[in-house]
Amino acid sequence: MIALGPLLIEGPLGMAPLAGFTDSPFRRLVRRFGAALTFTELISAEGIARGNRKTYDLMRFHKDERPLGIQIFGKDAARMAEAAARVEDLGPDLIDINVGCCAPKVCHSGSGAALLKDLDLLGAIASAVVKRVKLPVSAKIRLGWDDTSRNHLETLRVLEDSGVSFITVHGRTRAQRYTGSADWDAITEVRERARIPVIGNGDIHSHDQALQRLGESGCAAVMVGRGAIGNPWVFGTHVPSMRERAAVIREHIDLMVEDFGPYGLVLMRKHLVRYVHGVRNASRFRDAFVHQHTYEEIIALVDSLAELPESHDEEGGATGIPHIEPEDME
Ligand SMILES: Cc1cc2nc3c(=O)[nH]c(=O)nc-3n(C[C@H](O)[C@H](O)[C@H](O)COP(=O)(O)O)c2cc1C
């Protein structure tokens, strides 16, 4: 067991929040494959306060996803505290504050990574949330707004002083978005100075690499984001056969349809194209997945995957970091 303040998790690898991907079915899958902690995508405190139905749909979860953090974003301390109280009533294990989102519609309103430019406000928000709920509270940050204003150590101090139980550090600035590479030296620096546990995050795409980052940084845990899309096996050491992959993809499809109805098949497409990354004739499968619409057609394609040879093609295997950018952060 690893202690993240009062929150105990079974292992050192967690699933990072990915808007549009880390929904309830996916969280169940990765949890089963060894992710010791899961998160919802970022959820608007305004939407929670208004009781917006779509916002509440994003917070539905299943007990098999626990320990689960519900991540909230906003720019007003009282509103964030109110949202946290409502979230607490839903019974997650943790409330996480988003201090890293770089999407313009979040940042331009002063939430997400914009809070890195106003640490007084960040402190007020984090303190208000911590005071309002009994659940552990964490925050997920970037290294700063841009390269000339990196302030990860000041941000750490402010969050510690406000009483959060732990922080997650994505080793990039807001200006970098998802370009360049995550700065693990800076993550290590945060860990060295911290009085609370630190989770490191950025560019991990294999189990070995996760353990290496964990060891080198000394972090309490590390989180995998894009590297788990189409590869939920990243949390363990077992390399699945094509037959096992196909069985898990089928299960994923069924969970999506169960949770979202027929629209689950549409949502599943972006996962399907990642699941075939690295398999022989991947582009043929990708095209086919986008054009097949019925459940039966998609299942037939997935079943044909099970018959493929185990070899990987020139795309570099199933573990390359996918080029996924957040486009729809709704
Ligand atoms: C499509 C996408 C959606 C994301 N959504 C969120 C989010 O809702 N909340 C958050 O804190 N970070 C979000 N992130 C950032 C990831 O959690 C993570 O910090 C980042 O992708 C770096 O980790 P990775 O290299 O393992 O992917 C998102 C990233 C991507 C690519």
Tab-separated table of C-alpha atoms and ligand atoms in Angstrom:
chain	number	residue	atom	x	y	z
A	1	MET	CA	0.000	0.000	0.000
A	2	ILE	CA	1.151	3.502	-0.820
A	3	ALA	CA	-0.054	6.419	1.287
A	4	LEU	CA	-0.994	9.586	-0.568
A	5	GLY	CA	-1.729	11.405	2.656
A	6	PRO	CA	-4.851	9.709	4.017
A	7	LEU	CA	-5.590	7.993	0.698
A	8	LEU	CA	-4.167	4.492	0.393
A	9	ILE	CA	-3.539	3.029	-3.068
A	10	GLU	CA	-2.473	-0.499	-3.966
A	11	GLY	CA	0.414	0.305	-6.281
A	12	PRO	CA	2.548	3.115	-7.665
A	13	LEU	CA	0.924	3.535	-11.110
A	14	GLY	CA	-2.174	5.665	-11.640
A	15	MET	CA	-4.305	6.598	-14.657
A	16	ALA	CA	-4.132	10.327	-15.466
A	17	PRO	CA	-7.331	12.215	-16.287
A	18	LEU	CA	-7.887	12.489	-20.061
A	19	ALA	CA	-10.973	14.413	-21.153
A	20	GLY	CA	-12.978	12.364	-23.626
A	21	PHE	CA	-11.177	9.118	-22.750
A	22	THR	CA	-11.178	8.344	-19.035
A	23	ASP	CA	-14.880	7.684	-18.716
A	24	SER	CA	-16.362	5.077	-16.409
A	25	PRO	CA	-15.855	2.036	-18.726
A	26	PHE	CA	-12.228	2.913	-19.405
A	27	ARG	CA	-11.540	3.553	-15.721
A	28	ARG	CA	-12.923	0.108	-14.878
A	29	LEU	CA	-10.650	-1.507	-17.466
A	30	VAL	CA	-7.432	0.209	-16.397
A	31	ARG	CA	-8.192	-0.378	-12.742
A	32	ARG	CA	-8.443	-4.082	-13.464
A	33	PHE	CA	-5.164	-4.045	-15.400
A	34	GLY	CA	-3.330	-2.486	-12.472
A	35	ALA	CA	-3.917	1.269	-12.368
A	36	ALA	CA	-4.056	1.916	-8.631
A	37	LEU	CA	-5.879	5.250	-8.883
A	38	THR	CA	-8.286	6.675	-11.449
A	39	PHE	CA	-9.707	10.135	-12.143
A	40	THR	CA	-12.660	11.587	-13.953
A	41	GLU	CA	-11.889	14.181	-16.568
A	42	LEU	CA	-12.049	17.802	-15.486
A	43	ILE	CA	-15.560	18.794	-14.389
A	44	SER	CA	-16.835	22.369	-14.317
A	45	ALA	CA	-17.597	23.743	-10.850
A	46	GLU	CA	-20.129	26.054	-12.507
A	47	GLY	CA	-21.884	23.090	-14.106
A	48	ILE	CA	-21.965	21.301	-10.752
A	49	ALA	CA	-23.380	24.365	-8.991
A	50	ARG	CA	-26.088	24.711	-11.662
A	51	GLY	CA	-26.958	21.026	-11.330
A	52	ASN	CA	-26.344	20.569	-15.058
A	53	ARG	CA	-27.367	17.032	-16.053
A	54	LYS	CA	-24.521	16.493	-18.535
A	55	THR	CA	-22.042	17.604	-15.898
A	56	TYR	CA	-23.480	15.117	-13.427
A	57	ASP	CA	-23.377	12.362	-16.078
A	58	LEU	CA	-19.605	12.868	-16.283
A	59	MET	CA	-19.351	12.102	-12.563
A	60	ARG	CA	-21.176	8.769	-12.599
A	61	PHE	CA	-18.906	5.975	-11.474
A	62	HIS	CA	-18.856	2.318	-10.583
A	63	LYS	CA	-17.380	0.839	-7.416
A	64	ASP	CA	-14.796	-1.078	-9.476
A	65	GLU	CA	-13.114	2.223	-10.373
A	66	ARG	CA	-12.153	2.990	-6.802
A	67	PRO	CA	-10.036	4.612	-5.572
A	68	LEU	CA	-11.445	7.378	-7.774
A	69	GLY	CA	-10.786	11.096	-7.793
A	70	ILE	CA	-13.330	13.511	-9.223
A	71	GLN	CA	-11.446	16.429	-10.755
A	72	ILE	CA	-13.027	19.892	-10.664
A	73	PHE	CA	-12.037	23.182	-12.263
A	74	GLY	CA	-13.077	26.757	-11.648
A	75	LYS	CA	-11.774	30.185	-10.697
A	76	ASP	CA	-13.925	31.220	-7.772
A	77	ALA	CA	-13.096	29.942	-4.278
A	78	ALA	CA	-16.665	29.946	-2.929
A	79	ARG	CA	-18.019	28.237	-6.052
A	80	MET	CA	-15.267	25.627	-5.993
A	81	ALA	CA	-15.935	24.891	-2.309
A	82	GLU	CA	-19.660	24.566	-3.016
A	83	ALA	CA	-18.946	22.257	-5.972
A	84	ALA	CA	-16.596	20.171	-3.801
A	85	ALA	CA	-19.312	19.723	-1.169
A	86	ARG	CA	-21.728	18.477	-3.822
A	87	VAL	CA	-19.080	16.181	-5.274
A	88	GLU	CA	-18.401	14.769	-1.813
A	89	ASP	CA	-22.047	13.726	-1.595
A	90	LEU	CA	-21.516	11.517	-4.670
A	91	GLY	CA	-19.022	9.449	-2.653
A	92	PRO	CA	-15.700	9.471	-4.534
A	93	ASP	CA	-12.440	8.792	-2.683
A	94	LEU	CA	-10.755	12.075	-3.537
A	95	ILE	CA	-11.389	15.539	-4.934
A	96	ASP	CA	-8.719	16.832	-7.310
A	97	ILE	CA	-8.329	20.464	-8.368
A	98	ASN	CA	-7.321	21.078	-11.999
A	99	VAL	CA	-4.401	23.505	-12.168
A	100	GLY	CA	-3.057	22.376	-15.516
A	101	CYS	CA	-5.640	22.424	-18.256
A	102	CYS	CA	-4.315	24.340	-21.238
A	103	ALA	CA	-7.470	24.350	-23.386
A	104	PRO	CA	-8.285	27.962	-24.309
A	105	LYS	CA	-11.877	27.801	-23.156
A	106	VAL	CA	-10.764	26.726	-19.667
A	107	CYS	CA	-7.638	28.896	-19.390
A	108	HIS	CA	-9.082	32.052	-20.880
A	109	SER	CA	-11.762	32.113	-18.238
A	110	GLY	CA	-9.059	32.057	-15.546
A	111	SER	CA	-9.377	28.371	-14.530
A	112	GLY	CA	-7.060	25.407	-15.078
A	113	ALA	CA	-3.448	26.349	-15.793
A	114	ALA	CA	-4.346	30.064	-15.572
A	115	LEU	CA	-4.326	29.617	-11.780
A	116	LEU	CA	-0.533	29.203	-12.053
A	117	LYS	CA	-0.439	32.934	-12.835
A	118	ASP	CA	-2.373	33.846	-9.691
A	119	LEU	CA	-1.066	31.819	-6.781
A	120	ASP	CA	-3.025	33.888	-4.228
A	121	LEU	CA	-6.214	32.844	-5.940
A	122	LEU	CA	-4.996	29.247	-6.198
A	123	GLY	CA	-4.271	29.268	-2.457
A	124	ALA	CA	-7.719	30.690	-1.699
A	125	ILE	CA	-9.408	28.050	-3.859
A	126	ALA	CA	-7.424	25.128	-2.452
A	127	SER	CA	-7.926	26.285	1.175
A	128	ALA	CA	-11.651	26.787	0.656
A	129	VAL	CA	-12.055	23.329	-0.877
A	130	VAL	CA	-9.946	21.613	1.814
A	131	LYS	CA	-11.938	23.335	4.593
A	132	ARG	CA	-15.281	22.466	3.068
A	133	VAL	CA	-14.925	18.690	2.685
A	134	LYS	CA	-13.784	15.742	4.775
A	135	LEU	CA	-12.435	13.865	1.734
A	136	PRO	CA	-8.759	14.147	0.823
A	137	VAL	CA	-8.087	16.944	-1.692
A	138	SER	CA	-5.267	16.954	-4.251
A	139	ALA	CA	-4.218	19.237	-7.098
A	140	LYS	CA	-2.736	18.518	-10.519
A	141	ILE	CA	-0.338	21.186	-11.742
A	142	ARG	CA	2.027	22.033	-14.571
A	143	LEU	CA	5.496	23.551	-14.120
A	144	GLY	CA	4.270	27.075	-14.787
A	145	TRP	CA	2.540	29.221	-17.378
A	146	ASP	CA	5.510	29.446	-19.731
A	147	ASP	CA	9.251	29.000	-19.720
A	148	THR	CA	9.928	32.466	-18.329
A	149	SER	CA	7.511	32.001	-15.434
A	150	ARG	CA	8.134	28.466	-14.212
A	151	ASN	CA	6.942	28.509	-10.593
A	152	HIS	CA	6.485	24.884	-9.613
A	153	LEU	CA	8.210	25.304	-6.246
A	154	GLU	CA	6.091	28.332	-5.291
A	155	THR	CA	2.992	26.471	-6.446
A	156	LEU	CA	4.006	23.519	-4.276
A	157	ARG	CA	4.357	25.798	-1.221
A	158	VAL	CA	0.971	27.420	-1.762
A	159	LEU	CA	-0.761	24.070	-2.138
A	160	GLU	CA	0.997	22.586	0.893
A	161	ASP	CA	0.025	25.580	3.005
A	162	SER	CA	-3.576	25.238	1.943
A	163	GLY	CA	-3.686	21.668	3.232
A	164	VAL	CA	-3.923	19.483	0.122
A	165	SER	CA	-2.984	15.852	0.737
A	166	PHE	CA	-0.741	15.424	-2.326
A	167	ILE	CA	-0.048	16.906	-5.746
A	168	THR	CA	0.456	15.552	-9.238
A	169	VAL	CA	3.000	17.326	-11.433
A	170	HIS	CA	2.808	17.162	-15.237
A	171	GLY	CA	6.341	18.126	-16.245
A	172	ARG	CA	5.458	20.749	-18.856
A	173	THR	CA	4.454	24.401	-18.868
A	174	ARG	CA	1.089	25.561	-20.138
A	175	ALA	CA	2.786	27.127	-23.171
A	176	GLN	CA	4.219	23.747	-24.125
A	177	ARG	CA	0.803	22.130	-24.159
A	178	TYR	CA	1.838	18.621	-25.249
A	179	THR	CA	4.975	19.506	-27.240
A	180	GLY	CA	8.586	18.906	-26.277
A	181	SER	CA	9.165	16.434	-23.493
A	182	ALA	CA	8.191	16.327	-19.848
A	183	ASP	CA	10.924	17.689	-17.560
A	184	TRP	CA	11.465	14.950	-15.004
A	185	ASP	CA	14.326	16.873	-13.362
A	186	ALA	CA	11.807	19.552	-12.422
A	187	ILE	CA	9.367	16.900	-11.171
A	188	THR	CA	12.192	15.467	-9.046
A	189	GLU	CA	12.955	18.943	-7.706
A	190	VAL	CA	9.344	19.303	-6.572
A	191	ARG	CA	9.479	15.879	-4.935
A	192	GLU	CA	12.701	16.764	-3.093
A	193	ARG	CA	11.246	19.962	-1.675
A	194	ALA	CA	7.799	18.610	-0.874
A	195	ARG	CA	6.425	17.801	2.570
A	196	ILE	CA	3.500	16.004	0.922
A	197	PRO	CA	3.551	13.067	-1.527
A	198	VAL	CA	4.139	13.915	-5.192
A	199	ILE	CA	2.911	11.995	-8.236
A	200	GLY	CA	5.011	12.471	-11.377
A	201	ASN	CA	3.421	12.579	-14.832
A	202	GLY	CA	4.452	12.983	-18.419
A	203	ASP	CA	5.462	10.858	-21.406
A	204	ILE	CA	5.392	7.441	-19.758
A	205	HIS	CA	4.503	4.815	-22.326
A	206	SER	CA	5.618	1.490	-20.929
A	207	HIS	CA	5.621	-0.351	-17.637
A	208	ASP	CA	9.432	-0.416	-17.524
A	209	GLN	CA	9.584	3.280	-18.142
A	210	ALA	CA	7.039	3.894	-15.385
A	211	LEU	CA	9.189	2.003	-12.872
A	212	GLN	CA	12.300	3.794	-14.078
A	213	ARG	CA	10.682	7.227	-13.663
A	214	LEU	CA	9.356	6.213	-10.279
A	215	GLY	CA	12.795	5.106	-9.091
A	216	GLU	CA	14.737	8.027	-10.520
A	217	SER	CA	12.361	10.733	-9.330
A	218	GLY	CA	11.605	9.216	-5.932
A	219	CYS	CA	7.958	10.137	-6.427
A	220	ALA	CA	5.327	8.311	-4.363
A	221	ALA	CA	3.634	7.252	-7.610
A	222	VAL	CA	3.536	8.071	-11.323
A	223	MET	CA	0.567	8.525	-13.634
A	224	VAL	CA	0.192	7.376	-17.217
A	225	GLY	CA	-2.022	9.355	-19.592
A	226	ARG	CA	-1.872	8.968	-23.377
A	227	GLY	CA	0.263	5.842	-23.093
A	228	ALA	CA	-2.717	3.917	-21.703
A	229	ILE	CA	-5.077	4.689	-24.595
A	230	GLY	CA	-5.338	1.511	-26.647
A	231	ASN	CA	-2.893	-0.040	-24.194
A	232	PRO	CA	-4.478	-0.580	-20.771
A	233	TRP	CA	-1.864	-3.324	-20.297
A	234	VAL	CA	0.724	-0.592	-19.665
A	235	PHE	CA	-0.060	-0.911	-15.953
A	236	GLY	CA	1.225	-4.481	-15.770
A	237	THR	CA	4.060	-6.642	-17.070
A	238	HIS	CA	1.975	-9.113	-19.074
A	239	VAL	CA	2.173	-8.658	-22.854
A	240	PRO	CA	-1.211	-9.704	-24.255
A	241	SER	CA	-1.614	-11.935	-27.294
A	242	MET	CA	-3.751	-10.716	-30.206
A	243	ARG	CA	-6.519	-12.981	-28.967
A	244	GLU	CA	-6.410	-11.419	-25.497
A	245	ARG	CA	-6.347	-7.941	-27.010
A	246	ALA	CA	-9.392	-8.688	-29.114
A	247	ALA	CA	-11.259	-10.055	-26.077
A	248	VAL	CA	-10.541	-6.892	-24.077
A	249	ILE	CA	-11.552	-4.637	-26.975
A	250	ARG	CA	-14.865	-6.524	-27.197
A	251	GLU	CA	-15.376	-6.101	-23.498
A	252	HIS	CA	-14.578	-2.390	-23.782
A	253	ILE	CA	-17.107	-2.018	-26.600
A	254	ASP	CA	-19.772	-3.778	-24.529
A	255	LEU	CA	-19.109	-1.572	-21.505
A	256	MET	CA	-19.372	1.533	-23.704
A	257	VAL	CA	-22.680	0.432	-25.184
A	258	GLU	CA	-23.965	-0.481	-21.738
A	259	ASP	CA	-23.066	2.961	-20.357
A	260	PHE	CA	-23.768	5.244	-23.318
A	261	GLY	CA	-26.192	3.292	-25.492
A	262	PRO	CA	-25.575	3.242	-29.287
A	263	TYR	CA	-23.561	6.479	-28.978
A	264	GLY	CA	-21.013	4.390	-27.072
A	265	LEU	CA	-19.954	2.944	-30.452
A	266	VAL	CA	-19.143	6.427	-31.728
A	267	LEU	CA	-17.218	7.269	-28.556
A	268	MET	CA	-15.382	3.973	-28.923
A	269	ARG	CA	-13.860	4.891	-32.302
A	270	LYS	CA	-11.019	6.921	-30.857
A	271	HIS	CA	-10.123	3.984	-28.621
A	272	LEU	CA	-10.369	1.487	-31.483
A	273	VAL	CA	-7.915	3.378	-33.669
A	274	ARG	CA	-5.468	3.323	-30.755
A	275	TYR	CA	-5.967	-0.371	-30.004
A	276	VAL	CA	-4.748	-1.250	-33.495
A	277	HIS	CA	-1.698	0.973	-33.281
A	278	GLY	CA	1.247	-1.196	-34.176
A	279	VAL	CA	-0.661	-4.215	-35.455
A	280	ARG	CA	-0.107	-5.385	-39.009
A	281	ASN	CA	-2.260	-3.443	-41.480
A	282	ALA	CA	-3.238	-0.957	-38.783
A	283	SER	CA	-4.328	1.671	-41.294
A	284	ARG	CA	-6.761	-0.749	-42.942
A	285	PHE	CA	-8.335	-1.433	-39.549
A	286	ARG	CA	-8.424	2.266	-38.660
A	287	ASP	CA	-10.259	3.120	-41.879
A	288	ALA	CA	-12.634	0.238	-41.408
A	289	PHE	CA	-13.433	1.186	-37.799
A	290	VAL	CA	-14.377	4.683	-38.876
A	291	HIS	CA	-16.662	3.404	-41.633
A	292	GLN	CA	-18.360	0.492	-39.891
A	293	HIS	CA	-21.370	1.604	-37.958
A	294	THR	CA	-23.289	-1.336	-36.593
A	295	TYR	CA	-22.309	-3.219	-33.485
A	296	GLU	CA	-22.104	-6.473	-35.451
A	297	GLU	CA	-19.795	-4.992	-38.098
A	298	ILE	CA	-17.436	-3.609	-35.498
A	299	ILE	CA	-17.388	-6.840	-33.499
A	300	ALA	CA	-16.609	-8.796	-36.693
A	301	LEU	CA	-13.610	-6.550	-37.304
A	302	VAL	CA	-12.407	-6.958	-33.749
A	303	ASP	CA	-12.766	-10.732	-34.019
A	304	SER	CA	-10.648	-10.684	-37.165
A	305	LEU	CA	-7.940	-8.933	-35.145
A	306	ALA	CA	-7.692	-12.007	-32.949
A	307	GLU	CA	-6.540	-14.017	-35.986
A	308	LEU	CA	-3.658	-11.676	-36.801
A	309	PRO	CA	-0.053	-12.758	-36.276
A	310	GLU	CA	1.634	-11.375	-33.173
A	311	SER	CA	4.245	-9.357	-35.047
A	312	HIS	CA	4.235	-5.572	-34.927
A	313	ASP	CA	4.654	-3.426	-38.004
A	314	GLU	CA	6.750	-0.390	-38.847
A	315	GLU	CA	4.581	1.910	-36.738
A	316	GLY	CA	6.755	0.989	-33.824
A	317	GLY	CA	4.722	-1.419	-31.756
A	318	ALA	CA	1.761	-0.939	-29.521
A	319	THR	CA	3.533	1.143	-26.913
A	320	GLY	CA	4.425	4.370	-28.747
A	321	ILE	CA	2.989	7.551	-27.169
A	322	PRO	CA	-0.063	8.329	-29.244
A	323	HIS	CA	-0.387	11.764	-30.769
A	324	ILE	CA	-3.562	12.691	-28.967
A	325	GLU	CA	-4.405	16.312	-28.356
A	326	PRO	CA	-7.360	17.381	-26.289
A	327	GLU	CA	-9.833	18.842	-28.778
A	328	ASP	CA	-13.154	18.324	-27.108
A	329	MET	CA	-12.842	19.271	-23.463
A	330	GLU	CA	-16.563	19.543	-22.833
B	1	LIG	C1	-6.837	14.220	-24.644
B	1	LIG	C2	-6.299	14.711	-23.334
B	1	LIG	C3	-7.198	15.114	-22.352
B	1	LIG	C4	-6.716	15.559	-21.106
B	1	LIG	N1	-7.617	15.895	-20.135
B	1	LIG	C5	-7.160	16.252	-18.893
B	1	LIG	C6	-8.069	16.538	-17.834
B	1	LIG	O1	-9.295	16.464	-17.989
B	1	LIG	N2	-7.544	16.897	-16.634
B	1	LIG	C7	-6.192	16.981	-16.414
B	1	LIG	O2	-5.757	17.299	-15.297
B	1	LIG	N3	-5.309	16.702	-17.403
B	1	LIG	C8	-5.766	16.334	-18.613
B	1	LIG	N4	-4.857	16.006	-19.592
B	1	LIG	C9	-3.427	15.952	-19.254
B	1	LIG	C10	-3.029	14.531	-18.822
B	1	LIG	O3	-3.662	14.160	-17.621
B	1	LIG	C11	-1.504	14.394	-18.626
B	1	LIG	O4	-1.107	15.317	-17.630
B	1	LIG	C12	-0.707	14.651	-19.895
B	1	LIG	O5	-1.309	14.043	-21.019
B	1	LIG	C13	0.738	14.177	-19.757
B	1	LIG	O6	0.779	12.804	-19.463
B	1	LIG	P1	1.044	11.678	-20.612
B	1	LIG	O7	2.283	12.102	-21.351
B	1	LIG	O8	1.211	10.402	-19.852
B	1	LIG	O9	-0.142	11.700	-21.506
B	1	LIG	C14	-5.319	15.623	-20.852
B	1	LIG	C15	-4.433	15.246	-21.860
B	1	LIG	C16	-4.895	14.799	-23.085
B	1	LIG	C17	-3.912	14.388	-24.138
